[in-house]
mmCIF file of C-alpha atoms in Angstrom:
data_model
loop_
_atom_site.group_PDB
_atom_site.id
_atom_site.type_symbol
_atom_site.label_atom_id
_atom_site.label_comp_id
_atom_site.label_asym_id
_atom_site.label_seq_id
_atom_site.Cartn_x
_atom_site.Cartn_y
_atom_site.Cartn_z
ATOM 1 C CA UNK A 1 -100.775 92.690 1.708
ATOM 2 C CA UNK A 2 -104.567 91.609 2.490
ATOM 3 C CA UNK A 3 -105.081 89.213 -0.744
ATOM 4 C CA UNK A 4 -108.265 88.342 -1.852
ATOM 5 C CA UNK A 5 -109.190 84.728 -1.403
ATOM 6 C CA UNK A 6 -111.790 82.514 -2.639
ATOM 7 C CA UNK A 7 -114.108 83.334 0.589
ATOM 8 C CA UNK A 8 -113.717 87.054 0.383
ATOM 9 C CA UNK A 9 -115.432 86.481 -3.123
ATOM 10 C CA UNK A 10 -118.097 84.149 -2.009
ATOM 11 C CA UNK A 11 -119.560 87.105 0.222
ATOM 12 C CA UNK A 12 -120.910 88.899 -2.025
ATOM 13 C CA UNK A 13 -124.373 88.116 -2.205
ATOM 14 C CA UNK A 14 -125.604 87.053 -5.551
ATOM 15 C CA UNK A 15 -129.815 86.422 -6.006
ATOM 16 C CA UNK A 16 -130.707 83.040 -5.521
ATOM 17 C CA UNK A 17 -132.338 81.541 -8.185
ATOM 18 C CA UNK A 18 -135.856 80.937 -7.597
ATOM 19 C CA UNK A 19 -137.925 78.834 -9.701
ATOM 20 C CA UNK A 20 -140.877 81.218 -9.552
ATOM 21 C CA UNK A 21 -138.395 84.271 -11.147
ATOM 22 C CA UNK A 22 -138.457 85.760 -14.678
ATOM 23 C CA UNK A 23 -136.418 87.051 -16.968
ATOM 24 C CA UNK A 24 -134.621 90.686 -15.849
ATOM 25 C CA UNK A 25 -135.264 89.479 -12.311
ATOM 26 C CA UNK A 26 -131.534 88.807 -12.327
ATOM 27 C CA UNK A 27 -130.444 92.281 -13.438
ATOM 28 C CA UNK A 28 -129.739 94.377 -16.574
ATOM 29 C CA UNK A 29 -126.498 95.970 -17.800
ATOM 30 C CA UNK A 30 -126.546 98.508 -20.248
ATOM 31 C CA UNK A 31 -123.263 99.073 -22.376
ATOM 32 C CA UNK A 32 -122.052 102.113 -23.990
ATOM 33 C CA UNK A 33 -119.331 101.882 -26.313
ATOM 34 C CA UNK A 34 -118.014 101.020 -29.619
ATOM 35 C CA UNK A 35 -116.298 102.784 -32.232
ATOM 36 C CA UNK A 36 -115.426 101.982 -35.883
ATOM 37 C CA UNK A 37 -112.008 100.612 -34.799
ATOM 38 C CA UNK A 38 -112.892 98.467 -31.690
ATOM 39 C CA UNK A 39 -115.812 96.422 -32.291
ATOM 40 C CA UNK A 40 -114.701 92.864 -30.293
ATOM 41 C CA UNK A 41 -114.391 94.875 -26.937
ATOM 42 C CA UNK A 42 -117.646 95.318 -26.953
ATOM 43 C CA UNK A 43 -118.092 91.591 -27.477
ATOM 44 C CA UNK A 44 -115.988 90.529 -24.870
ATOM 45 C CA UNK A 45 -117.203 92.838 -22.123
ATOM 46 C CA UNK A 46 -121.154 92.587 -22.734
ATOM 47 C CA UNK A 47 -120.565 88.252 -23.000
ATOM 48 C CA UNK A 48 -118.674 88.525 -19.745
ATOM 49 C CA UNK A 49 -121.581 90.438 -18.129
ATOM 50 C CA UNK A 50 -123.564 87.760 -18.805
ATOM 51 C CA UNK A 51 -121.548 85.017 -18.071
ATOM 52 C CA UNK A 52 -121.594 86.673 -14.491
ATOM 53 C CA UNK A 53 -125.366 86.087 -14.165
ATOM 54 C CA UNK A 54 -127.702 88.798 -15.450
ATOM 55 C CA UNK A 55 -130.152 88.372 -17.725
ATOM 56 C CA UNK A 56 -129.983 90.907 -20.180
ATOM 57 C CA UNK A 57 -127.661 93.326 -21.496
ATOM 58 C CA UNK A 58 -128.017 95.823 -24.012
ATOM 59 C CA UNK A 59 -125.946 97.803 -25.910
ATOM 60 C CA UNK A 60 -125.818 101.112 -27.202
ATOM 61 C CA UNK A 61 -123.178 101.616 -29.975
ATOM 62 C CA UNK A 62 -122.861 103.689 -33.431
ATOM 63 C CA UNK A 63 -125.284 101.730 -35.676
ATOM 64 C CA UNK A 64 -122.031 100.423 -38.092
ATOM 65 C CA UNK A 65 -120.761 99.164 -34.826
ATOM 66 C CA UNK A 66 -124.191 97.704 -33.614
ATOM 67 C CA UNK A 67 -124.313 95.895 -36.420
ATOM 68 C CA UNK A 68 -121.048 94.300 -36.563
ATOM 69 C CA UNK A 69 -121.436 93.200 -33.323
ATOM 70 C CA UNK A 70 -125.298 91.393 -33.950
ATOM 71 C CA UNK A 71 -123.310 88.896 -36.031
ATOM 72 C CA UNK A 72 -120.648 88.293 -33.692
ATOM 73 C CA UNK A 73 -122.818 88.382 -30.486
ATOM 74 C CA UNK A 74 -126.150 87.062 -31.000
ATOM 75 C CA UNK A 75 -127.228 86.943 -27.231
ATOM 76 C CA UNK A 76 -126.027 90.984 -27.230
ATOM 77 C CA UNK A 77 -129.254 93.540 -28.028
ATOM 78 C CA UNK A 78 -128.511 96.884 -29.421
ATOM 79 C CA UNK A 79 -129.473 100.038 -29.767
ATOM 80 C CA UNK A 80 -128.032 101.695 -32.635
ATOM 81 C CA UNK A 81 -127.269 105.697 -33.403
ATOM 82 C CA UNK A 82 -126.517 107.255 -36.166
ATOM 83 C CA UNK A 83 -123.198 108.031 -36.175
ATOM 84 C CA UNK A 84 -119.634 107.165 -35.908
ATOM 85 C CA UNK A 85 -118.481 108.275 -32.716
ATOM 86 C CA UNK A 86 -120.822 109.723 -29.979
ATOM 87 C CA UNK A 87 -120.389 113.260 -29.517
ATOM 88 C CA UNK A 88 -122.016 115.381 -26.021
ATOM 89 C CA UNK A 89 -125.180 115.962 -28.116
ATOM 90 C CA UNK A 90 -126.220 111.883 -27.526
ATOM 91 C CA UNK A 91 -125.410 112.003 -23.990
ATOM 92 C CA UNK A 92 -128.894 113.272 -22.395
ATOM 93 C CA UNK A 93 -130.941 110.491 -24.668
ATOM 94 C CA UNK A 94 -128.361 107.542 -23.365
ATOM 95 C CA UNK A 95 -128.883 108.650 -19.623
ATOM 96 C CA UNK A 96 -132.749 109.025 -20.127
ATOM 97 C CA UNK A 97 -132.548 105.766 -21.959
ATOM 98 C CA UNK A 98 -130.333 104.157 -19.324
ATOM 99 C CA UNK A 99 -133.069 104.610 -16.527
ATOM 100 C CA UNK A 100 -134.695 101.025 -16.798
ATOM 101 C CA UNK A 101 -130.962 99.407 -15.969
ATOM 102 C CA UNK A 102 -129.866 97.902 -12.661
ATOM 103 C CA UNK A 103 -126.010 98.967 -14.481
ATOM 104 C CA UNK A 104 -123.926 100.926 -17.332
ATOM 105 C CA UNK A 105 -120.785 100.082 -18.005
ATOM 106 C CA UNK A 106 -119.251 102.972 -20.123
ATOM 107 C CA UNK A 107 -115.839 102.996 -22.268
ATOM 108 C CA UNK A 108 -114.980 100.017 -23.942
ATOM 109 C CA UNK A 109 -114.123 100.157 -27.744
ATOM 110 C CA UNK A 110 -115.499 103.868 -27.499
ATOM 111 C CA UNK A 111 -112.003 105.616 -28.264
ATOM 112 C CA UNK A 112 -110.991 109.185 -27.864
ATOM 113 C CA UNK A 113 -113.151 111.396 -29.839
ATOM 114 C CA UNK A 114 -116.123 110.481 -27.367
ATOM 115 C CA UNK A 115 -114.500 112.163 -24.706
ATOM 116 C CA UNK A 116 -117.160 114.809 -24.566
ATOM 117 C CA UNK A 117 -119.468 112.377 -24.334
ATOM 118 C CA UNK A 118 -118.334 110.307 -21.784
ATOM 119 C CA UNK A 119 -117.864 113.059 -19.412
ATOM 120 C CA UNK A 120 -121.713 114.502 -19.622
ATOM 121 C CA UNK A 121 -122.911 111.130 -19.851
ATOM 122 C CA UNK A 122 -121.232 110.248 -16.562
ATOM 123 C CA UNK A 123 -121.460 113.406 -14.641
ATOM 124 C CA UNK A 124 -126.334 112.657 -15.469
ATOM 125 C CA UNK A 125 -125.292 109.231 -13.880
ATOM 126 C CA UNK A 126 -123.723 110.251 -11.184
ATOM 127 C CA UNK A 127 -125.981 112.961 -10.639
ATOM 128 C CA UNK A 128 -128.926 110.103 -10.794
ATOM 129 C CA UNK A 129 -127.197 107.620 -8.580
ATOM 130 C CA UNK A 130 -127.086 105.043 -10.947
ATOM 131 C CA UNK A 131 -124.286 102.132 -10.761
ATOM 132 C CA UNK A 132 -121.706 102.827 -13.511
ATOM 133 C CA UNK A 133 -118.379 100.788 -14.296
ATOM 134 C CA UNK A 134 -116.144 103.182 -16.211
ATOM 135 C CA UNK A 135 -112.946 101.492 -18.282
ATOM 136 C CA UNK A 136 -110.817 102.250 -20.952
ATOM 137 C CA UNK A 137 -110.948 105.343 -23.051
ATOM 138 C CA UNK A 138 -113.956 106.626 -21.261
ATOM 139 C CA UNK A 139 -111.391 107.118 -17.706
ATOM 140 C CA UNK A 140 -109.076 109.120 -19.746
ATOM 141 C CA UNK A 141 -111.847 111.499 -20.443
ATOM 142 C CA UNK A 142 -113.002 112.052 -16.506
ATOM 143 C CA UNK A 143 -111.513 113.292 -13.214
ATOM 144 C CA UNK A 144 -112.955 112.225 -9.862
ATOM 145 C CA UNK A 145 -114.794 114.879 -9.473
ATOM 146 C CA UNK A 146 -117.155 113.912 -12.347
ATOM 147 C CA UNK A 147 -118.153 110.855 -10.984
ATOM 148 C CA UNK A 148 -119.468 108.727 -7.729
ATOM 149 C CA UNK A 149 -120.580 105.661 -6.661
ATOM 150 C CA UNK A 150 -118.867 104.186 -9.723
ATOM 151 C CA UNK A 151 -116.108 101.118 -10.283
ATOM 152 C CA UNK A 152 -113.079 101.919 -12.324
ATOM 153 C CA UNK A 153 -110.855 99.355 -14.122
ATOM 154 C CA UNK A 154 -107.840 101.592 -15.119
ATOM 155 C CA UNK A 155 -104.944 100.175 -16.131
ATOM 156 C CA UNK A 156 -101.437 101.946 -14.614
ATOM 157 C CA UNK A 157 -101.091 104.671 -17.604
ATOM 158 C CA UNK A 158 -104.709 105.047 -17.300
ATOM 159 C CA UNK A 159 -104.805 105.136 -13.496
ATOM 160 C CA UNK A 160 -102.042 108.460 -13.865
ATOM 161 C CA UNK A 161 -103.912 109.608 -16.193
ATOM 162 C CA UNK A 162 -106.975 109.855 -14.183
ATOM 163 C CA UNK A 163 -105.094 111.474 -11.595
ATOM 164 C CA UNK A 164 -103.566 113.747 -13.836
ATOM 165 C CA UNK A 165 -107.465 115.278 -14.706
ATOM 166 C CA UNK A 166 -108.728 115.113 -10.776
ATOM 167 C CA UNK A 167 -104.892 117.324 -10.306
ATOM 168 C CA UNK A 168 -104.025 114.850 -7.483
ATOM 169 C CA UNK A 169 -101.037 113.155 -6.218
ATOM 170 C CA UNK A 170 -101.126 109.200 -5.795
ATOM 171 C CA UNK A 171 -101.287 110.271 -2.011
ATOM 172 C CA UNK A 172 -104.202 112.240 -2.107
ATOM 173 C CA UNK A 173 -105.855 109.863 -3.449
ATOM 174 C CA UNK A 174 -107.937 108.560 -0.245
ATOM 175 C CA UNK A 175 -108.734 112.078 0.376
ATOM 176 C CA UNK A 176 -110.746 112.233 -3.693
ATOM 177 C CA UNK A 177 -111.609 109.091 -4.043
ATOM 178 C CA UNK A 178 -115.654 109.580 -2.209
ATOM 179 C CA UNK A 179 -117.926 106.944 -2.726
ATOM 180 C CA UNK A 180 -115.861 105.309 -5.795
ATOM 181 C CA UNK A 181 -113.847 101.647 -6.088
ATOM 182 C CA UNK A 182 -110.615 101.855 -8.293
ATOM 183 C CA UNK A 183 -109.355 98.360 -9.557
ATOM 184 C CA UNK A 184 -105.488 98.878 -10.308
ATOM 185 C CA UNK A 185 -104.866 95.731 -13.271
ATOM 186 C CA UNK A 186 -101.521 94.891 -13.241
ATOM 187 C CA UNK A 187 -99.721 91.728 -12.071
ATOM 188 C CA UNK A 188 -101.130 92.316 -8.942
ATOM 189 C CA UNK A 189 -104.709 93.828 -9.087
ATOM 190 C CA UNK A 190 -105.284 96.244 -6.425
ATOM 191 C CA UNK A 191 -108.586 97.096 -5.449
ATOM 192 C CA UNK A 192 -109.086 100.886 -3.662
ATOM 193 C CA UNK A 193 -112.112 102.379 -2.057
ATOM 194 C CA UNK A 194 -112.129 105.111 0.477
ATOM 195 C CA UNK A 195 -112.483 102.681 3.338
ATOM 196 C CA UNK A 196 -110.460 99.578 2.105
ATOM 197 C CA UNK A 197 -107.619 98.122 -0.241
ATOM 198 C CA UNK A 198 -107.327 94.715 -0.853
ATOM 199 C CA UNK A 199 -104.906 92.792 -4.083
ATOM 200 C CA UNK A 200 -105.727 90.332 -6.263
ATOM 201 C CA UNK A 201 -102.984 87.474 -7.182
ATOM 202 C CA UNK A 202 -105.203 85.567 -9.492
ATOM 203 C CA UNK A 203 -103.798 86.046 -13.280
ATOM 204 C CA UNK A 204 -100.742 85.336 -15.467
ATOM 205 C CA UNK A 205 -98.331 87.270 -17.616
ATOM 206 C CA UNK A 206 -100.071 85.727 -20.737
ATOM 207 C CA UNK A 207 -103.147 87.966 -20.038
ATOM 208 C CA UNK A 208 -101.621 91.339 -21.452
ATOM 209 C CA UNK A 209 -103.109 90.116 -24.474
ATOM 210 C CA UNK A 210 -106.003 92.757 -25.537
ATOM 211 C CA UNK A 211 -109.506 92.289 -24.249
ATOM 212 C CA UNK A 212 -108.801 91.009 -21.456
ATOM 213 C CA UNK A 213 -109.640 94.258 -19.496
ATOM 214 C CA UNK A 214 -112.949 94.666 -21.309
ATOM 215 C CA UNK A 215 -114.009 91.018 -19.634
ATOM 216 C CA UNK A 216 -112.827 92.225 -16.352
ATOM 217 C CA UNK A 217 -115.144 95.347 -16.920
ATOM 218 C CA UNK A 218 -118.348 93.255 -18.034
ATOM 219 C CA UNK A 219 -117.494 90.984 -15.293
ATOM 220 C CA UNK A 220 -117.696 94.165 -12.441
ATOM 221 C CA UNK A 221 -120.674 95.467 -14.424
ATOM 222 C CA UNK A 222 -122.844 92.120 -14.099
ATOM 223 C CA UNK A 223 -122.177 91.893 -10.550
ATOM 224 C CA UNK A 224 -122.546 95.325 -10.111
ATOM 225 C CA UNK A 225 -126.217 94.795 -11.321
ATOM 226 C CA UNK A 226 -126.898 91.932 -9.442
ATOM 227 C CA UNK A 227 -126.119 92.865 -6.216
ATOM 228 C CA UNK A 228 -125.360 96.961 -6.034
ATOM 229 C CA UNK A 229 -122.455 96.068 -4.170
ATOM 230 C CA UNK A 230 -119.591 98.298 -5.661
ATOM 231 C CA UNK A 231 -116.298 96.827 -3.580
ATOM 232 C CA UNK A 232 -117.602 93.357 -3.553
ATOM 233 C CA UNK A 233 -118.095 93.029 -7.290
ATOM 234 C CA UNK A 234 -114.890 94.639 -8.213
ATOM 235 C CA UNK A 235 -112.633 92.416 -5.852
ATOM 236 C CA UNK A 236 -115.428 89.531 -7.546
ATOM 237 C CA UNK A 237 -114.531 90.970 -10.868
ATOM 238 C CA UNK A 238 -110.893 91.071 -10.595
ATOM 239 C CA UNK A 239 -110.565 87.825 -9.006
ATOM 240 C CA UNK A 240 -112.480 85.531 -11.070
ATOM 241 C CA UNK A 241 -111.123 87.131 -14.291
ATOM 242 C CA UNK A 242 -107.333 86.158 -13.174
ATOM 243 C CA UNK A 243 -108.810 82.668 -12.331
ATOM 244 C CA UNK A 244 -110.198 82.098 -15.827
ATOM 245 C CA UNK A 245 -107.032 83.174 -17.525
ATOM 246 C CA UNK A 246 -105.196 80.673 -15.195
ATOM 247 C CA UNK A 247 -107.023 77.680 -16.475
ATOM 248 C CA UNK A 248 -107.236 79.289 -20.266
ATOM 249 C CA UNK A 249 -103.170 79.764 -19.982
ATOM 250 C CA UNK A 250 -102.806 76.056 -18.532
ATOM 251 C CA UNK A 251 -105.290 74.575 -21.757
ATOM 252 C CA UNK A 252 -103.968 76.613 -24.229
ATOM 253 C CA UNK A 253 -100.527 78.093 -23.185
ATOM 254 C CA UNK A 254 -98.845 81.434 -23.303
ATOM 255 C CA UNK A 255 -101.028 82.261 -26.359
ATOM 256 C CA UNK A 256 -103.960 82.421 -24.916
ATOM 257 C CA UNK A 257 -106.476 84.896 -26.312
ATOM 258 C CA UNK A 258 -109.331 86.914 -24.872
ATOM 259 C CA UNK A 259 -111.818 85.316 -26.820
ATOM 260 C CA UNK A 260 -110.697 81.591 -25.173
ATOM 261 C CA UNK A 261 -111.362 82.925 -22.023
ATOM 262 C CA UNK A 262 -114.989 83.743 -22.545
ATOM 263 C CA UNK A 263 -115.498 79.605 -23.196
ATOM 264 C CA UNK A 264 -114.085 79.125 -19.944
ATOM 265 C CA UNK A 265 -116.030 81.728 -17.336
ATOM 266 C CA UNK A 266 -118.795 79.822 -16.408
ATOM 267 C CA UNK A 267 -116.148 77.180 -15.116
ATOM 268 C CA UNK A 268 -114.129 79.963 -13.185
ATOM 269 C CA UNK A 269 -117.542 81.578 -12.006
ATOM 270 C CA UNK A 270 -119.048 77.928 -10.666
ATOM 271 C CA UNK A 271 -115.554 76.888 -9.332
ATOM 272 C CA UNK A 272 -115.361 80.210 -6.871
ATOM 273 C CA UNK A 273 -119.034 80.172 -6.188
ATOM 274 C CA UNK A 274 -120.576 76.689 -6.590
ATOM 275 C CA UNK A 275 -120.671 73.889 -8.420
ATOM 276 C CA UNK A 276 -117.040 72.706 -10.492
ATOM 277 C CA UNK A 277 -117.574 71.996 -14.093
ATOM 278 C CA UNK A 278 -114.879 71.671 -16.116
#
Protein backbone atom coordinates (compact mmCIF):
# COMPACT_ATOMS: atom_id res chain seq x y z
CA UNK A 1 0.00 0.00 0.00
CA UNK A 2 1.48 3.57 -1.10
CA UNK A 3 0.68 5.53 2.36
CA UNK A 4 0.59 9.01 2.48
CA UNK A 5 3.37 10.63 4.42
CA UNK A 6 4.04 13.93 5.78
CA UNK A 7 6.02 14.99 2.40
CA UNK A 8 3.38 13.77 0.04
CA UNK A 9 1.22 16.48 1.93
CA UNK A 10 3.73 19.21 1.93
CA UNK A 11 3.51 19.23 -2.05
CA UNK A 12 0.71 20.67 -2.45
CA UNK A 13 1.26 24.13 -3.06
CA UNK A 14 -0.48 26.46 -0.74
CA UNK A 15 -0.19 30.65 -1.56
CA UNK A 16 2.46 32.17 0.21
CA UNK A 17 1.54 34.80 2.28
CA UNK A 18 2.55 38.05 1.06
CA UNK A 19 2.48 41.07 3.06
CA UNK A 20 1.15 43.19 0.20
CA UNK A 21 -2.19 40.58 -0.08
CA UNK A 22 -5.81 41.25 0.97
CA UNK A 23 -8.47 39.68 2.19
CA UNK A 24 -10.14 36.81 -0.39
CA UNK A 25 -6.66 36.72 -1.91
CA UNK A 26 -6.41 33.42 -0.06
CA UNK A 27 -9.60 31.87 -1.45
CA UNK A 28 -13.36 31.57 -0.77
CA UNK A 29 -15.49 28.51 0.03
CA UNK A 30 -19.00 28.62 -0.30
CA UNK A 31 -21.13 26.02 1.79
CA UNK A 32 -24.41 24.60 1.06
CA UNK A 33 -26.12 22.77 3.62
CA UNK A 34 -28.08 22.68 6.71
CA UNK A 35 -31.29 21.38 7.68
CA UNK A 36 -33.52 21.78 10.77
CA UNK A 37 -31.97 18.64 12.34
CA UNK A 38 -28.18 19.12 11.65
CA UNK A 39 -27.13 22.50 12.39
CA UNK A 40 -23.34 21.78 14.11
CA UNK A 41 -22.18 20.07 10.77
CA UNK A 42 -22.33 22.99 9.27
CA UNK A 43 -20.22 24.46 12.06
CA UNK A 44 -17.67 22.04 12.01
CA UNK A 45 -17.10 21.84 8.27
CA UNK A 46 -17.19 25.75 7.36
CA UNK A 47 -14.55 26.33 10.81
CA UNK A 48 -12.39 23.61 9.34
CA UNK A 49 -12.31 25.39 5.94
CA UNK A 50 -10.94 28.07 7.52
CA UNK A 51 -8.67 26.67 9.76
CA UNK A 52 -7.09 25.31 6.40
CA UNK A 53 -6.28 28.87 5.24
CA UNK A 54 -8.92 30.73 3.24
CA UNK A 55 -10.22 33.75 4.02
CA UNK A 56 -13.74 33.65 3.77
CA UNK A 57 -16.44 31.27 3.71
CA UNK A 58 -19.96 31.68 3.33
CA UNK A 59 -22.79 29.80 3.84
CA UNK A 60 -25.96 29.23 2.32
CA UNK A 61 -28.49 27.43 4.61
CA UNK A 62 -32.46 27.59 5.35
CA UNK A 63 -32.72 30.94 7.20
CA UNK A 64 -33.82 28.91 10.78
CA UNK A 65 -30.61 27.13 10.17
CA UNK A 66 -28.56 30.34 9.21
CA UNK A 67 -29.45 31.67 12.14
CA UNK A 68 -28.66 29.07 14.55
CA UNK A 69 -25.49 28.80 13.23
CA UNK A 70 -24.58 33.00 13.47
CA UNK A 71 -24.57 32.35 17.22
CA UNK A 72 -22.55 29.37 17.21
CA UNK A 73 -20.11 30.47 14.41
CA UNK A 74 -19.46 34.04 14.43
CA UNK A 75 -16.51 34.02 11.84
CA UNK A 76 -19.25 31.91 9.43
CA UNK A 77 -21.39 34.51 6.92
CA UNK A 78 -24.68 33.39 5.67
CA UNK A 79 -26.98 33.60 3.29
CA UNK A 80 -30.30 32.66 4.38
CA UNK A 81 -33.56 31.18 2.30
CA UNK A 82 -36.69 30.87 3.14
CA UNK A 83 -37.38 27.60 3.82
CA UNK A 84 -36.77 24.43 5.57
CA UNK A 85 -35.18 22.20 3.28
CA UNK A 86 -33.99 23.26 -0.25
CA UNK A 87 -36.01 21.86 -2.88
CA UNK A 88 -34.73 21.88 -7.08
CA UNK A 89 -36.52 25.26 -7.39
CA UNK A 90 -33.33 27.06 -5.25
CA UNK A 91 -30.80 25.30 -7.17
CA UNK A 92 -30.29 27.78 -10.31
CA UNK A 93 -30.04 30.99 -7.72
CA UNK A 94 -27.24 28.96 -5.48
CA UNK A 95 -25.15 28.13 -8.71
CA UNK A 96 -25.59 31.77 -10.09
CA UNK A 97 -24.80 32.89 -6.61
CA UNK A 98 -21.88 30.49 -6.25
CA UNK A 99 -19.95 32.15 -9.26
CA UNK A 100 -17.70 34.61 -7.16
CA UNK A 101 -16.19 31.31 -5.15
CA UNK A 102 -12.77 29.74 -5.68
CA UNK A 103 -15.03 26.40 -3.92
CA UNK A 104 -18.56 24.78 -2.81
CA UNK A 105 -18.65 22.26 -0.66
CA UNK A 106 -22.22 20.71 -0.86
CA UNK A 107 -24.01 18.13 1.67
CA UNK A 108 -23.32 18.53 5.11
CA UNK A 109 -26.30 18.75 7.62
CA UNK A 110 -28.51 19.06 4.34
CA UNK A 111 -30.41 15.59 4.85
CA UNK A 112 -32.53 13.67 2.46
CA UNK A 113 -35.36 15.68 1.29
CA UNK A 114 -32.77 17.98 -0.64
CA UNK A 115 -31.97 15.32 -2.85
CA UNK A 116 -33.50 17.11 -5.78
CA UNK A 117 -31.60 19.78 -5.05
CA UNK A 118 -28.38 18.53 -4.71
CA UNK A 119 -28.45 16.76 -7.91
CA UNK A 120 -29.38 20.04 -10.22
CA UNK A 121 -27.26 22.04 -8.14
CA UNK A 122 -24.30 19.78 -8.88
CA UNK A 123 -24.95 18.69 -12.36
CA UNK A 124 -24.83 23.63 -13.12
CA UNK A 125 -21.42 23.06 -11.28
CA UNK A 126 -20.16 20.60 -13.05
CA UNK A 127 -21.44 21.88 -16.12
CA UNK A 128 -19.52 25.36 -15.09
CA UNK A 129 -16.30 23.75 -14.04
CA UNK A 130 -16.37 24.93 -10.74
CA UNK A 131 -14.43 22.99 -7.77
CA UNK A 132 -17.07 21.19 -5.65
CA UNK A 133 -16.47 18.82 -2.52
CA UNK A 134 -19.59 16.69 -2.23
CA UNK A 135 -20.17 14.71 1.39
CA UNK A 136 -22.77 13.28 3.25
CA UNK A 137 -26.39 13.23 2.28
CA UNK A 138 -25.76 15.21 -0.81
CA UNK A 139 -23.55 11.72 -2.37
CA UNK A 140 -26.52 9.65 -1.70
CA UNK A 141 -28.48 11.84 -3.98
CA UNK A 142 -25.85 11.68 -7.17
CA UNK A 143 -24.29 9.08 -9.49
CA UNK A 144 -21.01 9.75 -11.29
CA UNK A 145 -22.39 10.70 -14.08
CA UNK A 146 -23.78 13.93 -12.53
CA UNK A 147 -20.68 15.22 -11.55
CA UNK A 148 -16.78 16.06 -12.50
CA UNK A 149 -13.89 17.55 -11.38
CA UNK A 150 -15.28 17.17 -7.86
CA UNK A 151 -13.80 15.51 -4.34
CA UNK A 152 -16.00 13.07 -2.56
CA UNK A 153 -15.75 12.13 1.15
CA UNK A 154 -18.13 9.06 1.28
CA UNK A 155 -18.08 7.00 3.96
CA UNK A 156 -18.30 2.88 3.07
CA UNK A 157 -22.35 2.73 3.08
CA UNK A 158 -22.20 5.91 1.30
CA UNK A 159 -19.41 4.92 -1.09
CA UNK A 160 -22.03 1.64 -2.21
CA UNK A 161 -24.44 3.75 -2.30
CA UNK A 162 -22.95 5.97 -4.81
CA UNK A 163 -22.18 3.11 -6.83
CA UNK A 164 -25.44 1.76 -6.52
CA UNK A 165 -26.92 5.25 -8.51
CA UNK A 166 -23.81 5.37 -11.23
CA UNK A 167 -25.11 1.13 -11.67
CA UNK A 168 -21.40 0.15 -11.31
CA UNK A 169 -19.48 -2.56 -9.78
CA UNK A 170 -16.54 -1.63 -7.27
CA UNK A 171 -14.41 -2.79 -10.37
CA UNK A 172 -15.65 -0.54 -12.78
CA UNK A 173 -15.00 1.95 -10.89
CA UNK A 174 -11.64 3.31 -12.67
CA UNK A 175 -13.47 3.02 -15.83
CA UNK A 176 -16.51 5.98 -14.22
CA UNK A 177 -14.65 7.65 -12.10
CA UNK A 178 -13.41 10.78 -15.04
CA UNK A 179 -11.93 13.68 -13.70
CA UNK A 180 -13.24 13.01 -9.93
CA UNK A 181 -11.13 12.12 -6.42
CA UNK A 182 -13.07 9.68 -4.05
CA UNK A 183 -11.76 9.71 -0.35
CA UNK A 184 -12.85 6.20 1.16
CA UNK A 185 -13.00 7.22 5.40
CA UNK A 186 -12.59 4.31 7.20
CA UNK A 187 -9.70 3.08 9.39
CA UNK A 188 -7.69 3.38 6.57
CA UNK A 189 -8.63 6.37 4.27
CA UNK A 190 -8.21 5.58 0.75
CA UNK A 191 -7.89 8.17 -1.66
CA UNK A 192 -9.04 7.21 -5.60
CA UNK A 193 -8.69 9.21 -8.74
CA UNK A 194 -8.61 7.85 -12.21
CA UNK A 195 -4.84 7.98 -12.35
CA UNK A 196 -3.80 7.20 -8.67
CA UNK A 197 -4.73 5.57 -5.18
CA UNK A 198 -2.94 6.30 -2.29
CA UNK A 199 -4.19 5.42 1.91
CA UNK A 200 -4.15 7.39 4.67
CA UNK A 201 -3.07 5.80 8.25
CA UNK A 202 -3.42 8.97 10.18
CA UNK A 203 -6.64 8.60 12.65
CA UNK A 204 -7.95 6.54 15.59
CA UNK A 205 -10.95 4.42 16.41
CA UNK A 206 -12.18 7.28 18.75
CA UNK A 207 -12.99 9.40 15.61
CA UNK A 208 -16.36 7.55 14.64
CA UNK A 209 -17.73 10.07 16.79
CA UNK A 210 -20.14 12.41 14.50
CA UNK A 211 -18.69 15.42 12.77
CA UNK A 212 -15.79 14.30 12.24
CA UNK A 213 -16.44 13.74 8.45
CA UNK A 214 -17.91 17.22 8.04
CA UNK A 215 -14.19 18.63 9.22
CA UNK A 216 -12.59 16.33 6.82
CA UNK A 217 -14.97 17.87 4.10
CA UNK A 218 -14.26 21.67 5.08
CA UNK A 219 -10.75 20.67 5.34
CA UNK A 220 -10.72 19.29 1.30
CA UNK A 221 -12.92 22.29 0.48
CA UNK A 222 -10.35 25.03 1.86
CA UNK A 223 -7.59 23.48 0.12
CA UNK A 224 -9.52 22.86 -2.71
CA UNK A 225 -9.89 26.74 -2.95
CA UNK A 226 -6.55 27.55 -2.31
CA UNK A 227 -4.80 25.70 -4.64
CA UNK A 228 -7.42 23.94 -7.36
CA UNK A 229 -5.58 20.95 -6.79
CA UNK A 230 -8.31 18.15 -6.42
CA UNK A 231 -5.94 14.88 -5.43
CA UNK A 232 -3.55 16.93 -3.47
CA UNK A 233 -6.10 18.51 -1.16
CA UNK A 234 -8.02 15.39 -0.56
CA UNK A 235 -4.89 13.18 0.41
CA UNK A 236 -4.10 16.96 2.45
CA UNK A 237 -7.58 16.69 3.77
CA UNK A 238 -7.62 13.21 4.87
CA UNK A 239 -4.30 13.26 6.32
CA UNK A 240 -4.22 16.17 8.49
CA UNK A 241 -7.76 15.42 9.80
CA UNK A 242 -6.46 11.82 11.21
CA UNK A 243 -3.45 13.82 12.62
CA UNK A 244 -5.61 16.22 14.63
CA UNK A 245 -7.75 13.48 16.06
CA UNK A 246 -4.44 11.74 17.09
CA UNK A 247 -3.32 14.53 19.31
CA UNK A 248 -7.21 15.38 20.39
CA UNK A 249 -7.51 11.41 21.37
CA UNK A 250 -3.98 11.58 23.25
CA UNK A 251 -5.29 15.14 25.33
CA UNK A 252 -8.55 14.11 25.87
CA UNK A 253 -8.92 10.26 25.46
CA UNK A 254 -11.30 7.91 23.78
CA UNK A 255 -14.03 10.58 24.24
CA UNK A 256 -12.91 12.87 22.18
CA UNK A 257 -15.48 14.99 20.35
CA UNK A 258 -15.60 16.75 17.01
CA UNK A 259 -15.88 19.99 18.40
CA UNK A 260 -12.23 19.40 20.45
CA UNK A 261 -10.73 18.82 17.36
CA UNK A 262 -11.49 22.13 15.77
CA UNK A 263 -9.20 23.80 18.90
CA UNK A 264 -6.52 21.70 17.79
CA UNK A 265 -6.21 22.14 13.66
CA UNK A 266 -4.12 24.92 13.43
CA UNK A 267 -1.53 22.75 15.49
CA UNK A 268 -2.03 19.66 13.10
CA UNK A 269 -2.06 22.10 9.99
CA UNK A 270 1.44 24.02 11.21
CA UNK A 271 2.96 20.66 12.42
CA UNK A 272 2.58 18.99 8.66
CA UNK A 273 3.29 22.22 6.92
CA UNK A 274 5.38 24.61 9.06
CA UNK A 275 5.88 25.90 12.11
CA UNK A 276 4.94 23.39 15.54
CA UNK A 277 2.74 25.06 18.02
CA UNK A 278 1.32 23.20 20.46
Amino acid sequence: MKYITKQDVKKLKLPKRDPKTKKGDFGKVLLVGGSPDYVGALALAGIAALRSGVDIVTVVAPAKVAWALNTLAPDLITKKYDCMYFDKKHAKAVARFAKDFDCVLIGNGIGRRSHLFCIELIKQLSAKKKPIVIDADAIKAISLKDVKGAILTPHKREFLTLLENTRIRKLQLKKHINDNVIVIKGNVDVIYSKEKIKYNKTGNPAMTVGGTGDILAGLAAGFYAQTNDSFGSAMAAAYINGLCGDVVRGDVGAGLIASDMLKKLAYAIDETFGKKKK
